[in-house]
Tab-separated table of C-alpha atoms in Angstrom:
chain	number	residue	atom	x	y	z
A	1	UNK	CA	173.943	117.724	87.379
A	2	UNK	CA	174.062	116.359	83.303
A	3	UNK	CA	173.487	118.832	81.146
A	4	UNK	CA	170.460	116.986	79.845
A	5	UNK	CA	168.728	118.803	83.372
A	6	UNK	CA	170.655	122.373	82.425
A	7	UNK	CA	168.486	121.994	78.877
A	8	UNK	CA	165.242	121.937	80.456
A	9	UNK	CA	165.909	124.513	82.976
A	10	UNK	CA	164.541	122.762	85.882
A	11	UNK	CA	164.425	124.030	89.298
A	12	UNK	CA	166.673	122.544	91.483
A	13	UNK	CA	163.796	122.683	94.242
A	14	UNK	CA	161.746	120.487	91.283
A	15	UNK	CA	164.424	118.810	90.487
A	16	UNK	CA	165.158	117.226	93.955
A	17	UNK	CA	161.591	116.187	94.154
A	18	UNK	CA	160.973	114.513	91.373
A	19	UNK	CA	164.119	112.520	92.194
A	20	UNK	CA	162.440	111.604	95.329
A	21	UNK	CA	159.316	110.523	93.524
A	22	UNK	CA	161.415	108.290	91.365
A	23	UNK	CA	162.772	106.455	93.675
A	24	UNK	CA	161.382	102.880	94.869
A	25	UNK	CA	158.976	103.289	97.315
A	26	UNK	CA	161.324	100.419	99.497
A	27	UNK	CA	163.676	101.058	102.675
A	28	UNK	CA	166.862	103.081	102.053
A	29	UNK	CA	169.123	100.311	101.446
A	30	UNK	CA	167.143	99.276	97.999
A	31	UNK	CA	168.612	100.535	94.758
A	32	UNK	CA	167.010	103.926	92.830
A	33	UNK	CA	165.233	102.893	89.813
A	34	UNK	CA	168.041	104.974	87.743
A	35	UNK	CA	170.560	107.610	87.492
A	36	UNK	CA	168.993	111.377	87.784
A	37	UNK	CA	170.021	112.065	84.315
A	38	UNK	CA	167.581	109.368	83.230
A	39	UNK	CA	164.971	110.220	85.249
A	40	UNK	CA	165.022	113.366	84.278
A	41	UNK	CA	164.893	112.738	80.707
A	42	UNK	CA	161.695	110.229	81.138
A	43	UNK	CA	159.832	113.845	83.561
A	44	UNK	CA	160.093	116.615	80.932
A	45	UNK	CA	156.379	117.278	81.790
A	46	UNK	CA	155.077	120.684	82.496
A	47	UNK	CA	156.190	121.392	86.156
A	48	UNK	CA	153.526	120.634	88.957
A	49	UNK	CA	153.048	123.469	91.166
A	50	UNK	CA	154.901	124.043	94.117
A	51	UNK	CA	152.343	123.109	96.440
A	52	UNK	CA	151.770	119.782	94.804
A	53	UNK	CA	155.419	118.895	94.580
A	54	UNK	CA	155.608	119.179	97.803
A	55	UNK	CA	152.690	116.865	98.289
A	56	UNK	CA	154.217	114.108	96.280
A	57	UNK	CA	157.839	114.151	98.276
A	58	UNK	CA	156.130	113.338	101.117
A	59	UNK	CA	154.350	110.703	99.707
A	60	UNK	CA	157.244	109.307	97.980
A	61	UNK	CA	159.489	109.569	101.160
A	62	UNK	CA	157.000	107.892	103.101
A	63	UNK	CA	159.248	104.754	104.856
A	64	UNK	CA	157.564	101.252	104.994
A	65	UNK	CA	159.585	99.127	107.163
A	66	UNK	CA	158.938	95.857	106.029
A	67	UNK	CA	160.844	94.691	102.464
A	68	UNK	CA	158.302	93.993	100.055
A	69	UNK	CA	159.852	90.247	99.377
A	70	UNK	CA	159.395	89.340	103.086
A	71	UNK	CA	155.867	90.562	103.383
A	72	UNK	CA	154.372	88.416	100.215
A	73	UNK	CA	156.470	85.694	101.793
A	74	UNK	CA	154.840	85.939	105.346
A	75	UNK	CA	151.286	86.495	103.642
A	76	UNK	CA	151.124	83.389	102.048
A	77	UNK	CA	151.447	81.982	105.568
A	78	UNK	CA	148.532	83.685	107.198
A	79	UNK	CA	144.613	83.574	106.654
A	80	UNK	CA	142.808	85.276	104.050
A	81	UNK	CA	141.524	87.727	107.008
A	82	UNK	CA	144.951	88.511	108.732
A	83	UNK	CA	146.350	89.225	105.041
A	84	UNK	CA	143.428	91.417	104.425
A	85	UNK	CA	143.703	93.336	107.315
A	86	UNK	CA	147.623	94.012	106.714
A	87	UNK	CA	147.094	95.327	103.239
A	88	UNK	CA	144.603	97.354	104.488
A	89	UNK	CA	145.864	98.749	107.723
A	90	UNK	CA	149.356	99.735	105.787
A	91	UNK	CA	147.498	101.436	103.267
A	92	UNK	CA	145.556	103.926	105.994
A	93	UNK	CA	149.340	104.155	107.714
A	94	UNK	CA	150.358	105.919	104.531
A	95	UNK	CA	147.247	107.902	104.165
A	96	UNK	CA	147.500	109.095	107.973
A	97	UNK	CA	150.517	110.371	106.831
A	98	UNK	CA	149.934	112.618	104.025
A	99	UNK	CA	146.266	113.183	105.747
A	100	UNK	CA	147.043	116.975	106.140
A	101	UNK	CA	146.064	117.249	102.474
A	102	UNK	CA	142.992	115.592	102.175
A	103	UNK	CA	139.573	116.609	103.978
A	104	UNK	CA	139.003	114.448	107.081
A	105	UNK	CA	135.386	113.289	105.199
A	106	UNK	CA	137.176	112.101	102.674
A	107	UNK	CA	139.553	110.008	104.509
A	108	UNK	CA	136.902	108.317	105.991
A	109	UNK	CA	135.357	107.821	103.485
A	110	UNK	CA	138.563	106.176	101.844
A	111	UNK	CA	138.892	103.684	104.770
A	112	UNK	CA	135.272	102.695	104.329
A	113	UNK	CA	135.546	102.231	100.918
A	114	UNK	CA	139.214	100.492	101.584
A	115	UNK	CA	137.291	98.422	103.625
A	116	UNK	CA	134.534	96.849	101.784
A	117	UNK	CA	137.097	95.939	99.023
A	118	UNK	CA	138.914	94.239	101.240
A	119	UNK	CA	135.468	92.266	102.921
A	120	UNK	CA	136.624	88.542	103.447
A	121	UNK	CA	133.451	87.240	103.100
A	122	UNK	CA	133.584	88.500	99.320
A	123	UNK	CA	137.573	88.302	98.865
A	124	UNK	CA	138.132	85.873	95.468
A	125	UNK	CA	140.701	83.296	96.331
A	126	UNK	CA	143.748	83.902	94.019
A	127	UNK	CA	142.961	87.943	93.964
A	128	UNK	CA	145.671	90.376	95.395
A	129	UNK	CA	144.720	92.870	97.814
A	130	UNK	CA	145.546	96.827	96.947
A	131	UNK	CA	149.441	97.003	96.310
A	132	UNK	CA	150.745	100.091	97.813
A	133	UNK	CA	153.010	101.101	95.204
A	134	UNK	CA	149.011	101.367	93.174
A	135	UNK	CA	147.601	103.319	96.216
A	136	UNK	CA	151.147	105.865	96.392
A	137	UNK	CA	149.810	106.886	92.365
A	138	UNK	CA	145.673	107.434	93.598
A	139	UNK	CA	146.998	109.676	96.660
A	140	UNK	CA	149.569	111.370	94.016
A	141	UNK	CA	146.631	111.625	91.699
A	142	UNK	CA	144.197	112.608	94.676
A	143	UNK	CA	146.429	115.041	96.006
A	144	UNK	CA	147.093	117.095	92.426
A	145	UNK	CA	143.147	116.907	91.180
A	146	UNK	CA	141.414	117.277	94.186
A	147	UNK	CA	138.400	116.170	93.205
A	148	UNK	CA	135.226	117.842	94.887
A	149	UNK	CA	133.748	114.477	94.480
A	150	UNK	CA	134.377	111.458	95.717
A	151	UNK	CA	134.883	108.197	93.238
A	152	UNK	CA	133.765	104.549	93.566
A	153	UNK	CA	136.428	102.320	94.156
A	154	UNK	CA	137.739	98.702	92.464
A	155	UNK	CA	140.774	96.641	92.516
A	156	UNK	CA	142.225	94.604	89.820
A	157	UNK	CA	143.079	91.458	90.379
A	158	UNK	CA	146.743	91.838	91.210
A	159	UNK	CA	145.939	94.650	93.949
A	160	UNK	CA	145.606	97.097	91.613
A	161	UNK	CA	143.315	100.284	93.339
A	162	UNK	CA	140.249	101.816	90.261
A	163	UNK	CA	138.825	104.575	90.799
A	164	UNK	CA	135.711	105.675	88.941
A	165	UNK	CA	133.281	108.872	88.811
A	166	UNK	CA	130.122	108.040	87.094
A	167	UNK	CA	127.517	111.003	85.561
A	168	UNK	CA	124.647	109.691	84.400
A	169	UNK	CA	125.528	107.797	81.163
A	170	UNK	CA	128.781	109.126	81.198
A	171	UNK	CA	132.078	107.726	83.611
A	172	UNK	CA	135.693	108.107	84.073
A	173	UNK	CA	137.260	105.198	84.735
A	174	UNK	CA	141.254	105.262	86.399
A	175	UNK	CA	143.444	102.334	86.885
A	176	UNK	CA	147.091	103.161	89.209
A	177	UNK	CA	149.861	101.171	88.290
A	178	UNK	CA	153.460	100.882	90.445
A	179	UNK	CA	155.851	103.391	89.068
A	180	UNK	CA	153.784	106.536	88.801
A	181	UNK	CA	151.724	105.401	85.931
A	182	UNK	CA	147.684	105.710	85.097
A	183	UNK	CA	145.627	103.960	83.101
A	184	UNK	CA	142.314	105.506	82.024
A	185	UNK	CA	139.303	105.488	79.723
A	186	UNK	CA	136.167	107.854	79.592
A	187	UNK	CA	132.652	106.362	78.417
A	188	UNK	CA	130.318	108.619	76.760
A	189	UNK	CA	126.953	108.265	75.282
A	190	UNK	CA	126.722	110.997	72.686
A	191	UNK	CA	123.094	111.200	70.103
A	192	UNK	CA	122.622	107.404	71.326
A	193	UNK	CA	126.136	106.407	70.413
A	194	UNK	CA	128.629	105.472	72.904
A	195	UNK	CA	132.471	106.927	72.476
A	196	UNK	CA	135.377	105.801	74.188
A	197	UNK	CA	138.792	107.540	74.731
A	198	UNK	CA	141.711	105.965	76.340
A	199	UNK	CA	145.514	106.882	77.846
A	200	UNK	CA	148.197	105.646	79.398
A	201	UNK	CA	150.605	108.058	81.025
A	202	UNK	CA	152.917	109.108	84.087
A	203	UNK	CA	150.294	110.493	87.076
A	204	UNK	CA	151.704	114.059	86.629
A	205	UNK	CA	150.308	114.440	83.403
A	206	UNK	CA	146.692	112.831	84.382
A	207	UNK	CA	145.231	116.260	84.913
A	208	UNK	CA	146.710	117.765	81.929
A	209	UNK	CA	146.261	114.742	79.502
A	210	UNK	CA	142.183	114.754	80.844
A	211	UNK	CA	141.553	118.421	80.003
A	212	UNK	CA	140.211	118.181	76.358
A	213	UNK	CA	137.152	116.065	77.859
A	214	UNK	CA	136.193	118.493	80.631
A	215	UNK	CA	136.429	116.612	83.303
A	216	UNK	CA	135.052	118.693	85.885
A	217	UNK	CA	131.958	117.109	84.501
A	218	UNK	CA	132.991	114.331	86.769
A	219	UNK	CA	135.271	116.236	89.507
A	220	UNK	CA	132.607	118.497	90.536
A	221	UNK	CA	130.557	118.563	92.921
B	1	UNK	CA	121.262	71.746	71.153
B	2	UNK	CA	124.498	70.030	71.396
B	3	UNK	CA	127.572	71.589	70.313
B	4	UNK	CA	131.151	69.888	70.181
B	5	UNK	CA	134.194	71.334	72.036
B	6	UNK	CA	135.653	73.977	70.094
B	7	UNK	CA	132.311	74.940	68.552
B	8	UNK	CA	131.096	78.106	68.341
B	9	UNK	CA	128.306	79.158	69.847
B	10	UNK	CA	124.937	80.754	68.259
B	11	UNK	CA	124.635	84.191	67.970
B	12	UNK	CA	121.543	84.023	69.042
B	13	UNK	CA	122.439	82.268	72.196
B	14	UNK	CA	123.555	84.058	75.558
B	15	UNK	CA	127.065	83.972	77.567
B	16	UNK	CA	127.023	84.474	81.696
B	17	UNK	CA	130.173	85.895	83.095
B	18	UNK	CA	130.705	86.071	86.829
B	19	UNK	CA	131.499	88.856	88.403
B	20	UNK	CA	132.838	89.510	92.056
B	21	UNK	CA	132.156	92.220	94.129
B	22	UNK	CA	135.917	94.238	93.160
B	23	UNK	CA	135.291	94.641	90.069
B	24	UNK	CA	131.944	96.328	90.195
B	25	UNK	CA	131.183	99.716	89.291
B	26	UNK	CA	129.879	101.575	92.025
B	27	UNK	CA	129.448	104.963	93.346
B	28	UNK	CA	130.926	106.902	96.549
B	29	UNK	CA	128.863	104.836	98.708
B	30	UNK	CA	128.920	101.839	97.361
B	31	UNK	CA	125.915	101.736	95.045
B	32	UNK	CA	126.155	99.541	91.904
B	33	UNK	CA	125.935	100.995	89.112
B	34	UNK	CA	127.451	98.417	86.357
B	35	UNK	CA	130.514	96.701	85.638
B	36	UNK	CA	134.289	97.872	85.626
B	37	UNK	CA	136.099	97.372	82.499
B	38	UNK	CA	138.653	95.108	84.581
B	39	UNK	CA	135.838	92.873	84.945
B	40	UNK	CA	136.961	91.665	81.859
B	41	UNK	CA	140.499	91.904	81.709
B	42	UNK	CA	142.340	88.378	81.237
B	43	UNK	CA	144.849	87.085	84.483
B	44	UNK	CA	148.390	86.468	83.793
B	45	UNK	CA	148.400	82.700	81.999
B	46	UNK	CA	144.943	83.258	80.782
B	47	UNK	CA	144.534	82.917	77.228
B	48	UNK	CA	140.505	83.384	76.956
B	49	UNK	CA	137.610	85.024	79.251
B	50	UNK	CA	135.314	82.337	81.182
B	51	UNK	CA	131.437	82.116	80.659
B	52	UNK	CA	129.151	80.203	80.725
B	53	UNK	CA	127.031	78.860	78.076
B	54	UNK	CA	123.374	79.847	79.453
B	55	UNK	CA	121.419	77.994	76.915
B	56	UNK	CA	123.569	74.715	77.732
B	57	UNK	CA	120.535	72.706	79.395
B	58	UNK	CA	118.555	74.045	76.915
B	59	UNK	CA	115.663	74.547	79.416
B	60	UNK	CA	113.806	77.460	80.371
B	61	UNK	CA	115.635	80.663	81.047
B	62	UNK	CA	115.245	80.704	84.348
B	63	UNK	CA	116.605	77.137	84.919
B	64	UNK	CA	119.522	77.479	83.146
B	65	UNK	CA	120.702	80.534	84.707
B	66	UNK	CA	120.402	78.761	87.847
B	67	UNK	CA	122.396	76.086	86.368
B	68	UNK	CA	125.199	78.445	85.833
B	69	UNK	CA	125.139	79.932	89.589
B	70	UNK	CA	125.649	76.604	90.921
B	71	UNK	CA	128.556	75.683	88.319
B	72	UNK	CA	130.128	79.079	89.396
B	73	UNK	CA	129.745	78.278	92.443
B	74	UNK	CA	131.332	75.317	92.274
B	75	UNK	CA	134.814	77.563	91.169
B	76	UNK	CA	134.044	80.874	92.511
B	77	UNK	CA	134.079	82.326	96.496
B	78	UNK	CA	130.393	84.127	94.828
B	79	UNK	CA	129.876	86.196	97.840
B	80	UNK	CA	126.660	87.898	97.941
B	81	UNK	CA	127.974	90.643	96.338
B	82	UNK	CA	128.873	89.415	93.597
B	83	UNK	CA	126.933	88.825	91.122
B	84	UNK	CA	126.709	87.574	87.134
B	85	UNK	CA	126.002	89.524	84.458
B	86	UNK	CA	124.104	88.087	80.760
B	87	UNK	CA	124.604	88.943	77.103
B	88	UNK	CA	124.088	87.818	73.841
B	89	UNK	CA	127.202	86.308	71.879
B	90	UNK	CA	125.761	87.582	69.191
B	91	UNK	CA	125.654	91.924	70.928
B	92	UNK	CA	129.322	90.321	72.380
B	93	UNK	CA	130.599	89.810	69.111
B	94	UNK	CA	129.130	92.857	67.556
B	95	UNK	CA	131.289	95.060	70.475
B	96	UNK	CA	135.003	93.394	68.838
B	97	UNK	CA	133.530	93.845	65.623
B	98	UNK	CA	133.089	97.770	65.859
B	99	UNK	CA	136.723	97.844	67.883
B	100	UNK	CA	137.670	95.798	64.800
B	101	UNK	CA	138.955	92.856	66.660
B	102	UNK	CA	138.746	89.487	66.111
B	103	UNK	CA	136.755	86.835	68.383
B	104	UNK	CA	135.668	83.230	68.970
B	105	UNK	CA	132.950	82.665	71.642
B	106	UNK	CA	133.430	78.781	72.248
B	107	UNK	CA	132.253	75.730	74.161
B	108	UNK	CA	135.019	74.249	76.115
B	109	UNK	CA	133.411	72.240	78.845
B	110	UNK	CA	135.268	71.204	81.633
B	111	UNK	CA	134.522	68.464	84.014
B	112	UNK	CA	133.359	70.600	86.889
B	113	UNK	CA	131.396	72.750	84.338
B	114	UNK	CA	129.627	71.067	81.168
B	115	UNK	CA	128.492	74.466	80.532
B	116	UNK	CA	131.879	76.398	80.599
B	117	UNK	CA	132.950	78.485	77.641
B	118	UNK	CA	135.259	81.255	76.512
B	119	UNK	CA	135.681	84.372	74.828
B	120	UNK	CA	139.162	84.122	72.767
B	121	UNK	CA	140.191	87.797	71.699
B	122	UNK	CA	143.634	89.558	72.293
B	123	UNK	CA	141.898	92.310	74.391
B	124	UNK	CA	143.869	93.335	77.817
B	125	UNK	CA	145.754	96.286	76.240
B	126	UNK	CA	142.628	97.104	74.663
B	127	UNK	CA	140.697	99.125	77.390
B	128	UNK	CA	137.872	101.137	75.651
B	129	UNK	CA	136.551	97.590	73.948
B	130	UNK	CA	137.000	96.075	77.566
B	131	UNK	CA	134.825	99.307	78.752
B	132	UNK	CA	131.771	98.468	76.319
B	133	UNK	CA	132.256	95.065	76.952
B	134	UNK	CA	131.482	95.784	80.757
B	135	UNK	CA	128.224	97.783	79.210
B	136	UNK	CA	126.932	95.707	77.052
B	137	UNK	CA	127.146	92.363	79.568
B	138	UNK	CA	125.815	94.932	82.264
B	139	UNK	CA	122.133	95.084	80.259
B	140	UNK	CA	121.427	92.226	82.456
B	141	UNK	CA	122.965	91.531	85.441
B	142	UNK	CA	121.764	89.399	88.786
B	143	UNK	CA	123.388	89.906	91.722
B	144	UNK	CA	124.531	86.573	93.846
B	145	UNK	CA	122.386	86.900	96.785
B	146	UNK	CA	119.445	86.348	94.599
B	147	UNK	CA	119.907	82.785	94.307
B	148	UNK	CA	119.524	80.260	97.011
């Protein structure tokens, strides 16, 4: 270990899974994004609990056995419906797998909502359906907030999975990038005047980084 | 009234932007409840956002938005779903005016859409502005299936 990870004082326990969260979410014989000592210098967040951390290995060291290349490749070959259904079927494989940790209602409700993004009859030609390196970061996300209620979901244009929790005049709005990272933005009418806030940050510091706006306003149920 | 390419259009006018049934806000089960900020987010190669220029035909309100559903629908999947959502330029332009960002809301037609028109503003990295963009276009919005 560097002595950049002897600084911080990190767990070795923490330390080995946040390696594994780093680390391409692509068969074994693909390259890690980076040495440790890198890594580590990019994760000096607050440590997640245990329970958590534990989550997110198993997320991260869930095994997808076709190479990412080969599967755009073949899906450009096959009809709008058969490439809908792959993306969307691969997605609930990884959810199965990590589906210990979330309530069985709101699995199904994930699949539903999975689903009617992915409807053919509305699918926009051109439009990429949810990227599972996106869905890896809502499951991390899903798995450390546990929100009581459920969002509305979106996708971006290049497969990107949105998730958004609306109160009244007020919503959070979350976009999940590859690599771990979150885009969001909160909407607020306040005395008739609207207020926006904005960040961009690694998916272990969502929770933390949405504190100052209370956002059990939108998590609970 | 006629504008030129490149013109820009009256404030007083009204852009229609098309949106499909991803980038819709909804609730838990599916419920609409407005537009999603990525609504409005440009595509890789875009330089501008597509609209429509409602008041192109310079008809009745009603006519010309059925104008624009059937140019959209001449580029656009528009599944029922989906749907198209009004504003002003002139409530457009006030939005990148209190972000303090600059815009030009112009008529470009095309030859598949004498009506076309864009929104030019650096915005993508920009996502509160993008997120009252998405309200103020949601004041009116008409979903697809309403149009036969």
């Amino acid at each position: 270990m560097s002595s950049n990870l002897q600084a911080v004082a990190i767990k070795p326990s923490v330390a080995a899974s946040l390696f594994y969260m780093r680390q391409p979410f692509v068969p074994a014989s693909f390259v890690a994004e980076g040495p440790l000592s890198t890594q580590f210098r990019a994760e000096q967040e607050p440590a997640l609990s245990e329970a958590t951390l534990k989550i997110w290995k198993k997320i991260a060291n869930l095994r997808i056995p076709t190479r990412p290349s080969m599967f755009e490749a073949v899906a450009q070959s096959k009809g709008i419906k058969e490439m809908l259904f792959d993306a969307t079927a691969e997605v609930k494989v990884l959810t199965s797998r990590v589906a210990m940790y979330l309530e069985p209602t709101w699995r199904n409700k994930l699949f539903a909502q999975i689903d009617s993004l992915h409807d053919a009859d509305e699918w926009e030609h051109g439009d990429k359906p949810l990227q599972r390196d996106s869905f890896v970061t809502f499951l991390k996300a899903i798995c450390d907030i546990k929100p009581e209620r459920r969002p509305g979901l979106g996708l971006t244009h290049n497969g990107r999975l949105i998730a958004a929790w609306t109160k009244g005049a007020s919503r959070l709005t979350i976009e999940f990038h590859p690599g771990n990272r979150v885009r969001w933005v909160i909407s607020r009418t306040v005395d008739n005047e609207s207020e926006q806030f904005a960040g961009d940050t690694n998916v272990s510091r969502l929770r933390t980084s949405l504190q100052p706006y209370k956002p059990e306003e939108w998590f609970a149920a | 009234m006629k504008l030129k390419r490149g013109h820009s259009l009256p404030d007083a006018d009204h852009v229609v932007r098309y949106v499909p049934w991803t980038r819709l806000l909804r609730d838990e089960d599916d419920k609409v409840l407005g537009l999603l900020l990525q609504a409005f987010q440009l595509r890789d190669g875009e330089s501008s956002l597509s609209v429509n220029w409602l008041e192109y035909l310079n008809s009745d309100k009603s006519t010309n938005l059925a104008e624009c559903v059937k140019a959209f629908r001449r580029v656009y999947k528009c599944g029922t779903k989906s749907g198209y959502a009004v504003a002003s330029v002139g409530n457009v332009k006030a939005v990148f005016v209190r972000k303090q960002r600059v815009v030009r809301i112009v008529y470009e037609p095309s030859p598949n859409n004498k009506a076309h028109s864009a929104i030019h503003a650096k915005i993508n990295d920009d996502l509160a502005l993008l997120d009252e963009l998405g309200g103020e276009f949601y004041k009116e919005f008409h979903f697809n299936s309403k149009f036969p």
